[in-house]
Amino acid sequence: CGCAEMSFYFVAKCVDFAALNTSYNMCEWASRRYETTTSPHEILQECYSAGEVFLIFSVNESKGWQGVAKVISPPSESPDKDGWHRFKIQWDMTFPDKHRNGLPFSETACMSFIKGDETVLLNKCRNYTQIPAPLAVELIDKMKGHYQNIMLLLAKPSKPALFSLGDGEKSQFEVLWEKLNQVVKSQGRILMACPFGSQRYNLSNESSDMDMFVVYMASTKSHLSLTTPPLTIKSHEADVADFTVVEVKRFCELVVSGDPRSVETCFLPSSVTYSSSDEFKEFCQTCRQLLLTKELVSKYLGDALGTKGLKLLHKWQSHSFPDVGKINKLFYIVLRNLILARQVASGEGLQPHLAVDSPDWKLLLATRKGIFTTDELEAKVTKLKMEIEMLLADVSCTLPERCDINTIEQWLLKLRCSDLYCDQNLSFHSS
């Protein structure tokens, strides 16, 4: 969000955090028509045609700044049936759920600008108030600094024995990140790194392992040479944590085939990912909605109800398996897969990083803690399964059977060509 000559910045007031989460999930925002003055969608259309437009989000009554998004399509000329002029956005930053209030207003209390003969306090700005670019960039820099401080806080080990070897030693994350860069450096570069396991779903605790999923791009030259780069690299027992590294071609194959864990990486908020390149952000923006298919729902159902899910639970129960902790953990995995399958089947998108205190988050947390009986959990599994079947059978269900690969292939080819000709100063965003 640099201060470009033709960059325009607006405050976007949000009714609540649920609306903010929906906006992140759908990459969309909207405005209503004003009857007595120029409507926001008209102003945004004019600014969009003249340069880049950014929205700085603040949830009502939160007394904070929660995110920054770039407008990537002009608002619709005509409102929808509910009266909204909708437009697409690309999120540049958000804050983790446990710190969802973002940058507090106390940090921006003295920031203001002159509008006509009036001094306007930044914290008092109303919806779609335009902010002068220098002030907006200062605000965004403060938000980024606050975000970095939060990440450092979250990275601090809650259990020194697990994350550090002693005073002055590097954290487990630092050791793992160095290891990954060493592994990838000889082959190419990292496009995206994100958590695997409970951290991905916002359900980790102090005893949770640190698992990482990485997408890397091997050089195009290596693909054309006699030595084929590895498509998958796995961690060894001696490594400080588990990681899986996949080459971008293999990643594309996985998401096209509806692999749930791979598809989820495209729907994680920026506050959860460890690293994300411009190329991967563009993939998410242009391709991720194509990945929401009936095949994906089927894969989720297979994971939940198949031989590694509910069937395994029934096998344990038939043999009087005594480990209640393992039974609860497997029920948690079964329910989590069904919850995510229901998200996709409903047509509302995919949000693997569950909002704190949401009903699904509470259900999964309670399941892990062993709050429910086995019969209660079986009933919840049956209920979710029936809901998914009804959603898929509904005549209004618009999910495609499978992913259309054309757009994804074009993105991959563009990525390869850009890398091959990079010595000729062709950037990824060249037209």
Coordinates of C-alpha atoms in Angstrom, one line a residue:
C1 CA 0.0 0.0 0.0
G2 CA 2.6 2.5 -0.9
C3 CA 1.8 6.2 -1.3
A4 CA 1.5 6.2 -5.1
E5 CA 0.7 9.5 -6.9
M6 CA -2.8 8.2 -7.8
S7 CA -3.7 6.1 -4.8
F8 CA -7.0 6.8 -3.0
Y9 CA -7.8 5.7 0.5
F10 CA -11.2 5.4 2.2
V11 CA -12.4 4.3 5.7
A12 CA -14.7 1.3 5.5
K13 CA -16.9 0.9 8.6
C14 CA -18.1 -2.6 9.3
V15 CA -21.2 -3.5 11.3
D16 CA -19.5 -6.4 13.1
F17 CA -16.7 -9.0 13.0
A18 CA -19.0 -11.5 11.3
A19 CA -19.4 -9.2 8.4
L20 CA -15.6 -8.6 8.3
N21 CA -15.0 -12.4 8.2
T22 CA -17.5 -12.8 5.4
S23 CA -15.8 -10.1 3.4
Y24 CA -12.5 -11.8 3.8
N25 CA -13.9 -15.2 2.8
M26 CA -15.7 -13.8 -0.2
C27 CA -13.1 -11.1 -1.2
E28 CA -16.1 -8.7 -1.7
W29 CA -17.4 -5.5 -0.2
A30 CA -20.4 -3.3 -1.0
S31 CA -22.0 0.2 -0.6
R32 CA -25.5 1.5 -0.6
R33 CA -26.8 4.5 -2.7
Y34 CA -27.2 7.8 -0.9
E35 CA -30.3 9.8 -1.8
T36 CA -29.2 13.3 -0.8
T37 CA -25.5 13.3 -1.8
T38 CA -23.0 11.5 -4.1
S39 CA -23.1 7.8 -3.4
P40 CA -19.9 5.9 -2.3
H41 CA -20.1 3.6 -5.3
E42 CA -19.9 6.6 -7.7
I43 CA -16.9 8.0 -5.9
L44 CA -15.2 4.7 -5.9
Q45 CA -15.9 4.2 -9.6
E46 CA -14.3 7.6 -10.3
C47 CA -11.2 6.9 -8.2
Y48 CA -10.9 3.4 -9.6
S49 CA -10.7 4.7 -13.1
A50 CA -8.0 7.2 -12.0
G51 CA -5.7 5.0 -9.9
E52 CA -5.5 2.4 -7.1
V53 CA -8.2 2.4 -4.4
F54 CA -7.7 1.0 -0.9
L55 CA -10.1 0.5 2.0
I56 CA -9.0 0.7 5.6
F57 CA -11.5 -1.3 7.8
S58 CA -12.8 -0.5 11.2
V59 CA -15.5 -2.5 12.9
N60 CA -18.2 -0.4 14.7
E61 CA -17.7 -0.1 18.5
S62 CA -14.4 -2.0 18.3
K63 CA -12.2 1.1 18.7
G64 CA -9.6 -0.3 16.4
W65 CA -8.4 -0.7 12.8
Q66 CA -8.8 -4.3 11.6
G67 CA -7.5 -4.6 8.0
V68 CA -6.5 -3.1 4.6
A69 CA -7.9 -4.2 1.2
K70 CA -7.3 -3.1 -2.3
V71 CA -10.3 -2.6 -4.6
I72 CA -9.8 -4.8 -7.7
S73 CA -13.1 -4.2 -9.6
P74 CA -15.3 -1.1 -9.9
P75 CA -18.6 -1.2 -8.0
S76 CA -21.5 -2.4 -9.9
E77 CA -23.6 0.3 -11.7
S78 CA -26.9 -1.3 -10.6
P79 CA -27.6 -2.5 -7.0
D80 CA -28.5 -6.1 -6.3
K81 CA -31.9 -7.1 -5.0
D82 CA -30.9 -6.0 -1.5
G83 CA -29.8 -2.6 -2.6
W84 CA -26.0 -3.1 -2.5
H85 CA -23.5 -2.1 -5.1
R86 CA -20.9 -4.9 -4.9
F87 CA -17.3 -5.0 -5.9
K88 CA -14.3 -7.3 -5.5
I89 CA -11.4 -6.6 -3.1
Q90 CA -8.0 -8.2 -2.4
W91 CA -7.0 -8.3 1.3
D92 CA -3.5 -6.9 2.0
M93 CA -3.6 -7.5 5.8
T94 CA -5.8 -8.7 8.6
F95 CA -5.2 -9.5 12.3
P96 CA -5.3 -12.9 14.0
D97 CA -8.6 -13.8 15.7
K98 CA -7.3 -13.5 19.2
H99 CA -6.1 -10.0 18.4
R100 CA -9.0 -9.2 16.0
N101 CA -9.5 -5.6 17.4
G102 CA -6.3 -4.7 15.4
L103 CA -4.6 -1.4 15.9
P104 CA -6.3 0.3 18.8
F105 CA -7.7 3.9 18.4
S106 CA -5.4 5.0 21.2
E107 CA -2.5 4.7 18.8
T108 CA -4.2 7.0 16.3
A109 CA -5.9 9.4 18.7
C110 CA -3.8 12.4 17.5
M111 CA -4.0 11.7 13.8
S112 CA -6.2 14.2 11.8
F113 CA -6.5 16.0 8.5
I114 CA -8.0 19.2 7.2
K115 CA -11.2 19.0 5.1
G116 CA -12.3 22.4 4.0
D117 CA -12.3 24.6 7.1
E118 CA -12.7 21.6 9.4
T119 CA -10.2 19.4 11.2
V120 CA -11.3 15.8 11.0
L121 CA -10.0 13.3 13.6
L122 CA -9.1 10.0 12.0
N123 CA -10.8 8.0 14.7
K124 CA -14.1 9.9 14.1
C125 CA -14.2 9.2 10.3
R126 CA -17.5 7.9 9.0
N127 CA -18.0 5.2 6.4
Y128 CA -16.3 5.9 3.1
T129 CA -14.6 9.0 4.3
Q130 CA -11.6 9.7 2.0
I131 CA -8.3 10.0 3.9
P132 CA -5.3 12.0 2.4
A133 CA -2.8 9.5 1.1
P134 CA 0.2 10.5 3.4
L135 CA -2.0 10.1 6.5
A136 CA -3.4 6.8 5.2
V137 CA 0.1 5.4 4.5
E138 CA 1.1 6.5 8.1
L139 CA -1.9 4.6 9.5
I140 CA -1.2 1.5 7.4
D141 CA 2.5 1.6 8.6
K142 CA 1.2 1.7 12.2
M143 CA -1.1 -1.2 11.5
K144 CA 1.8 -3.2 10.0
G145 CA 4.0 -2.4 13.0
H146 CA 1.3 -3.5 15.4
Y147 CA 0.8 -6.7 13.3
Q148 CA 4.5 -7.5 13.5
N149 CA 4.5 -7.0 17.3
I150 CA 1.6 -9.4 17.6
M151 CA 3.4 -12.0 15.4
L152 CA 6.5 -11.7 17.7
L153 CA 4.2 -12.2 20.7
L154 CA 2.5 -15.2 19.3
A155 CA 5.9 -16.7 18.3
K156 CA 7.1 -16.6 21.8
P157 CA 7.3 -20.2 23.2
S158 CA 4.6 -21.0 25.7
K159 CA 6.7 -24.1 26.6
P160 CA 10.4 -23.3 26.5
A161 CA 11.3 -27.0 26.5
L162 CA 9.4 -27.6 23.3
F163 CA 10.4 -24.5 21.3
S164 CA 13.9 -23.6 22.5
L165 CA 17.0 -25.5 23.4
G166 CA 17.9 -22.9 26.1
D167 CA 18.9 -19.3 26.6
G168 CA 20.3 -17.7 23.4
E169 CA 19.1 -20.6 21.3
K170 CA 16.9 -20.2 18.3
S171 CA 13.2 -20.9 18.6
Q172 CA 11.7 -24.0 17.0
F173 CA 10.1 -21.8 14.3
E174 CA 13.4 -20.1 13.5
V175 CA 15.2 -23.4 13.2
L176 CA 12.4 -24.9 11.1
W177 CA 12.3 -21.8 8.8
E178 CA 16.1 -21.9 8.3
K179 CA 15.8 -25.6 7.5
L180 CA 13.0 -25.1 4.9
N181 CA 14.9 -22.3 3.2
Q182 CA 18.0 -24.6 3.0
V183 CA 15.9 -27.4 1.6
V184 CA 14.3 -25.2 -1.0
K185 CA 17.2 -22.9 -1.9
S186 CA 19.0 -25.5 -4.0
Q187 CA 15.7 -26.2 -5.9
G188 CA 13.9 -22.8 -6.3
R189 CA 12.0 -20.5 -4.0
I190 CA 9.1 -20.6 -1.5
L191 CA 5.8 -19.3 -2.8
M192 CA 3.7 -19.9 0.3
A193 CA 4.2 -21.3 3.8
C194 CA 1.3 -21.9 6.3
P195 CA 0.5 -24.1 9.3
F196 CA -0.8 -27.6 9.1
G197 CA -2.9 -29.2 11.8
S198 CA -4.8 -27.5 14.6
Q199 CA -3.0 -24.1 14.1
R200 CA -4.6 -23.9 10.7
Y201 CA -8.1 -24.2 12.1
N202 CA -7.5 -21.8 15.0
L203 CA -7.8 -24.7 17.5
S204 CA -4.3 -25.1 18.8
N205 CA -3.3 -25.2 22.4
E206 CA 0.0 -25.3 24.3
S207 CA 0.6 -29.0 23.5
S208 CA -0.1 -28.6 19.8
D209 CA 2.8 -29.5 17.4
M210 CA 4.2 -27.1 14.9
D211 CA 3.5 -28.5 11.5
M212 CA 4.1 -26.6 8.2
F213 CA 2.9 -26.9 4.6
V214 CA 5.0 -25.2 2.0
V215 CA 4.5 -24.6 -1.7
Y216 CA 7.7 -23.9 -3.6
M217 CA 8.6 -23.3 -7.3
A218 CA 11.5 -25.1 -8.8
S219 CA 13.1 -23.1 -11.6
T220 CA 11.7 -23.6 -15.0
K221 CA 15.2 -24.4 -16.2
S222 CA 15.3 -27.4 -13.9
H223 CA 12.0 -28.7 -15.3
L224 CA 13.5 -28.6 -18.8
S225 CA 16.8 -30.2 -17.8
L226 CA 17.6 -33.9 -17.4
T227 CA 17.4 -33.7 -13.6
T228 CA 13.7 -33.4 -12.5
P229 CA 13.2 -31.4 -9.3
P230 CA 11.4 -33.2 -6.4
L231 CA 7.7 -32.7 -6.4
T232 CA 7.3 -33.5 -2.7
I233 CA 9.8 -33.2 0.2
K234 CA 9.0 -34.5 3.6
S235 CA 10.6 -33.9 7.0
H236 CA 12.7 -36.5 8.8
E237 CA 12.3 -37.8 12.3
A238 CA 15.4 -35.8 13.3
D239 CA 13.8 -32.4 12.3
V240 CA 12.4 -30.1 15.0
A241 CA 8.9 -30.2 13.5
D242 CA 6.9 -31.9 10.7
F243 CA 6.8 -30.2 7.3
T244 CA 5.6 -31.0 3.8
V245 CA 7.0 -29.2 0.8
V246 CA 5.3 -29.6 -2.6
E247 CA 6.4 -28.1 -5.9
V248 CA 3.9 -25.7 -7.4
K249 CA 2.9 -28.1 -10.3
R250 CA 2.1 -30.8 -7.7
F251 CA 0.2 -28.3 -5.7
C252 CA -1.9 -27.4 -8.7
E253 CA -2.6 -31.1 -9.3
L254 CA -3.7 -31.5 -5.7
V255 CA -6.1 -28.5 -5.7
V256 CA -7.6 -29.4 -9.1
S257 CA -8.3 -33.0 -7.8
G258 CA -10.1 -31.5 -4.7
D259 CA -7.5 -32.3 -2.1
P260 CA -9.0 -30.7 1.0
R261 CA -5.7 -29.7 2.8
S262 CA -4.3 -28.1 -0.3
V263 CA -7.5 -26.2 -1.1
E264 CA -7.7 -24.9 2.4
T265 CA -4.3 -23.2 2.0
C266 CA -5.9 -20.8 -0.5
F267 CA -8.6 -19.7 2.0
L268 CA -6.4 -18.9 5.0
P269 CA -6.3 -15.3 6.2
S270 CA -2.9 -13.5 5.7
S271 CA -2.6 -13.3 9.5
V272 CA -2.2 -17.1 9.6
T273 CA 0.2 -17.7 6.7
Y274 CA 4.0 -17.5 7.5
S275 CA 4.9 -16.3 4.0
S276 CA 3.0 -15.6 0.8
S277 CA 4.4 -14.3 -2.5
D278 CA 2.6 -12.0 -4.9
E279 CA 2.3 -14.9 -7.3
F280 CA 0.5 -17.0 -4.7
K281 CA -1.8 -14.1 -3.7
E282 CA -2.7 -13.8 -7.4
F283 CA -3.5 -17.5 -7.5
C284 CA -5.8 -17.2 -4.6
Q285 CA -7.5 -14.1 -6.1
T286 CA -8.1 -15.6 -9.5
C287 CA -8.4 -19.3 -8.9
R288 CA -9.5 -20.2 -5.5
Q289 CA -13.3 -19.9 -6.1
L290 CA -12.9 -22.5 -8.9
L291 CA -11.7 -25.0 -6.3
L292 CA -15.1 -25.1 -4.5
T293 CA -16.6 -28.2 -6.1
K294 CA -18.8 -31.2 -5.3
E295 CA -15.6 -33.3 -5.7
L296 CA -14.0 -31.3 -2.8
V297 CA -17.1 -32.0 -0.7
S298 CA -16.8 -35.6 -1.6
K299 CA -13.2 -35.7 -0.5
Y300 CA -14.1 -34.1 2.9
L301 CA -16.9 -36.7 3.3
G302 CA -14.4 -39.5 2.5
D303 CA -12.0 -38.2 5.1
A304 CA -14.7 -37.9 7.7
L305 CA -16.6 -41.1 7.1
G306 CA -14.1 -43.5 5.6
T307 CA -11.5 -45.9 6.9
K308 CA -9.5 -43.2 8.6
G309 CA -12.5 -41.5 10.1
L310 CA -15.9 -42.8 11.3
K311 CA -15.2 -46.4 10.1
L312 CA -12.0 -46.5 12.2
L313 CA -14.0 -45.1 15.2
H314 CA -16.5 -47.9 14.8
K315 CA -13.7 -50.5 14.6
W316 CA -12.2 -49.2 17.8
Q317 CA -15.5 -49.3 19.5
S318 CA -16.2 -52.8 18.4
H319 CA -12.9 -53.8 20.0
S320 CA -13.5 -51.9 23.2
F321 CA -10.7 -49.5 22.4
P322 CA -9.8 -48.0 25.8
D323 CA -8.0 -44.7 24.9
V324 CA -10.8 -42.1 25.3
G325 CA -8.4 -39.3 24.4
K326 CA -7.7 -40.8 21.0
I327 CA -11.4 -41.4 20.4
N328 CA -12.2 -37.8 21.1
K329 CA -9.4 -36.6 18.9
L330 CA -10.7 -38.7 16.0
F331 CA -14.2 -37.5 16.5
Y332 CA -12.8 -34.0 16.4
I333 CA -11.2 -34.7 13.1
V334 CA -14.4 -36.3 11.7
L335 CA -16.5 -33.3 12.8
R336 CA -14.0 -30.8 11.5
N337 CA -14.1 -32.3 8.0
L338 CA -17.9 -32.4 8.1
I339 CA -18.1 -28.7 9.2
L340 CA -15.8 -27.7 6.3
A341 CA -17.7 -29.8 3.9
R342 CA -20.9 -28.1 4.9
Q343 CA -19.3 -24.7 4.4
V344 CA -18.5 -25.6 0.8
A345 CA -21.9 -27.4 0.1
S346 CA -23.8 -24.3 1.4
G347 CA -22.2 -22.2 -1.4
E348 CA -20.9 -19.7 1.1
G349 CA -17.2 -20.4 0.5
L350 CA -14.6 -22.0 2.7
Q351 CA -13.3 -20.6 6.0
P352 CA -10.9 -23.2 7.6
H353 CA -9.6 -20.7 10.2
L354 CA -12.7 -20.7 12.4
A355 CA -13.7 -17.6 14.2
V356 CA -13.2 -17.6 18.0
D357 CA -16.5 -18.3 19.8
S358 CA -18.3 -19.3 16.7
P359 CA -20.7 -22.3 17.1
D360 CA -18.4 -24.6 15.1
W361 CA -15.3 -23.4 16.9
K362 CA -17.0 -24.1 20.3
L363 CA -18.2 -27.5 19.1
L364 CA -14.8 -28.7 18.0
L365 CA -13.1 -27.3 21.1
A366 CA -15.6 -29.1 23.4
T367 CA -15.1 -32.3 21.4
R368 CA -11.3 -32.2 21.9
K369 CA -11.9 -31.6 25.6
G370 CA -14.1 -34.7 25.9
I371 CA -17.3 -32.7 26.9
F372 CA -19.7 -35.0 24.9
T373 CA -20.5 -38.6 25.2
T374 CA -19.9 -41.0 22.3
D375 CA -23.7 -41.1 21.5
E376 CA -23.9 -37.3 21.5
L377 CA -20.9 -37.2 19.1
E378 CA -22.5 -39.8 16.8
A379 CA -25.7 -37.8 16.7
K380 CA -23.8 -34.6 15.7
V381 CA -22.0 -36.6 12.9
T382 CA -25.3 -37.9 11.6
K383 CA -26.9 -34.4 11.7
L384 CA -24.0 -32.8 9.8
K385 CA -24.0 -35.6 7.2
M386 CA -27.7 -35.1 6.6
E387 CA -27.3 -31.3 6.3
I388 CA -24.6 -31.8 3.7
E389 CA -26.7 -34.3 1.7
M390 CA -29.7 -31.9 1.7
L391 CA -27.5 -29.0 0.6
L392 CA -26.1 -30.9 -2.3
A393 CA -29.5 -32.2 -3.4
D394 CA -31.1 -28.8 -3.3
V395 CA -32.0 -27.5 -6.8
S396 CA -30.3 -24.1 -6.0
C397 CA -26.9 -25.8 -5.4
T398 CA -24.6 -24.3 -8.1
L399 CA -21.4 -26.1 -7.1
P400 CA -19.7 -27.5 -10.2
E401 CA -18.9 -31.2 -10.2
R402 CA -15.1 -30.6 -10.8
C403 CA -12.6 -27.8 -11.0
D404 CA -12.2 -26.1 -14.4
I405 CA -8.4 -26.3 -14.9
N406 CA -8.0 -23.7 -17.7
T407 CA -7.5 -20.7 -15.5
I408 CA -5.1 -22.6 -13.2
E409 CA -3.1 -23.9 -16.1
Q410 CA -2.8 -20.3 -17.5
W411 CA -1.6 -19.1 -14.1
L412 CA 1.0 -21.9 -13.9
L413 CA 2.2 -21.3 -17.5
K414 CA 2.5 -17.6 -16.7
L415 CA 4.5 -18.4 -13.6
R416 CA 6.9 -20.7 -15.5
C417 CA 7.4 -18.2 -18.4
S418 CA 8.0 -15.4 -16.0
D419 CA 10.7 -17.4 -14.3
L420 CA 12.3 -18.6 -17.5
Y421 CA 12.7 -15.1 -18.9
C422 CA 13.4 -13.2 -15.6
D423 CA 16.9 -12.4 -16.8
Q424 CA 15.2 -10.2 -19.5
N425 CA 13.5 -8.2 -16.7
L426 CA 10.1 -9.6 -17.3
S427 CA 8.1 -9.4 -14.1
F428 CA 5.3 -11.7 -13.0
H429 CA 2.8 -8.9 -13.6
S430 CA 4.0 -8.1 -17.1
S431 CA 1.2 -7.9 -19.6

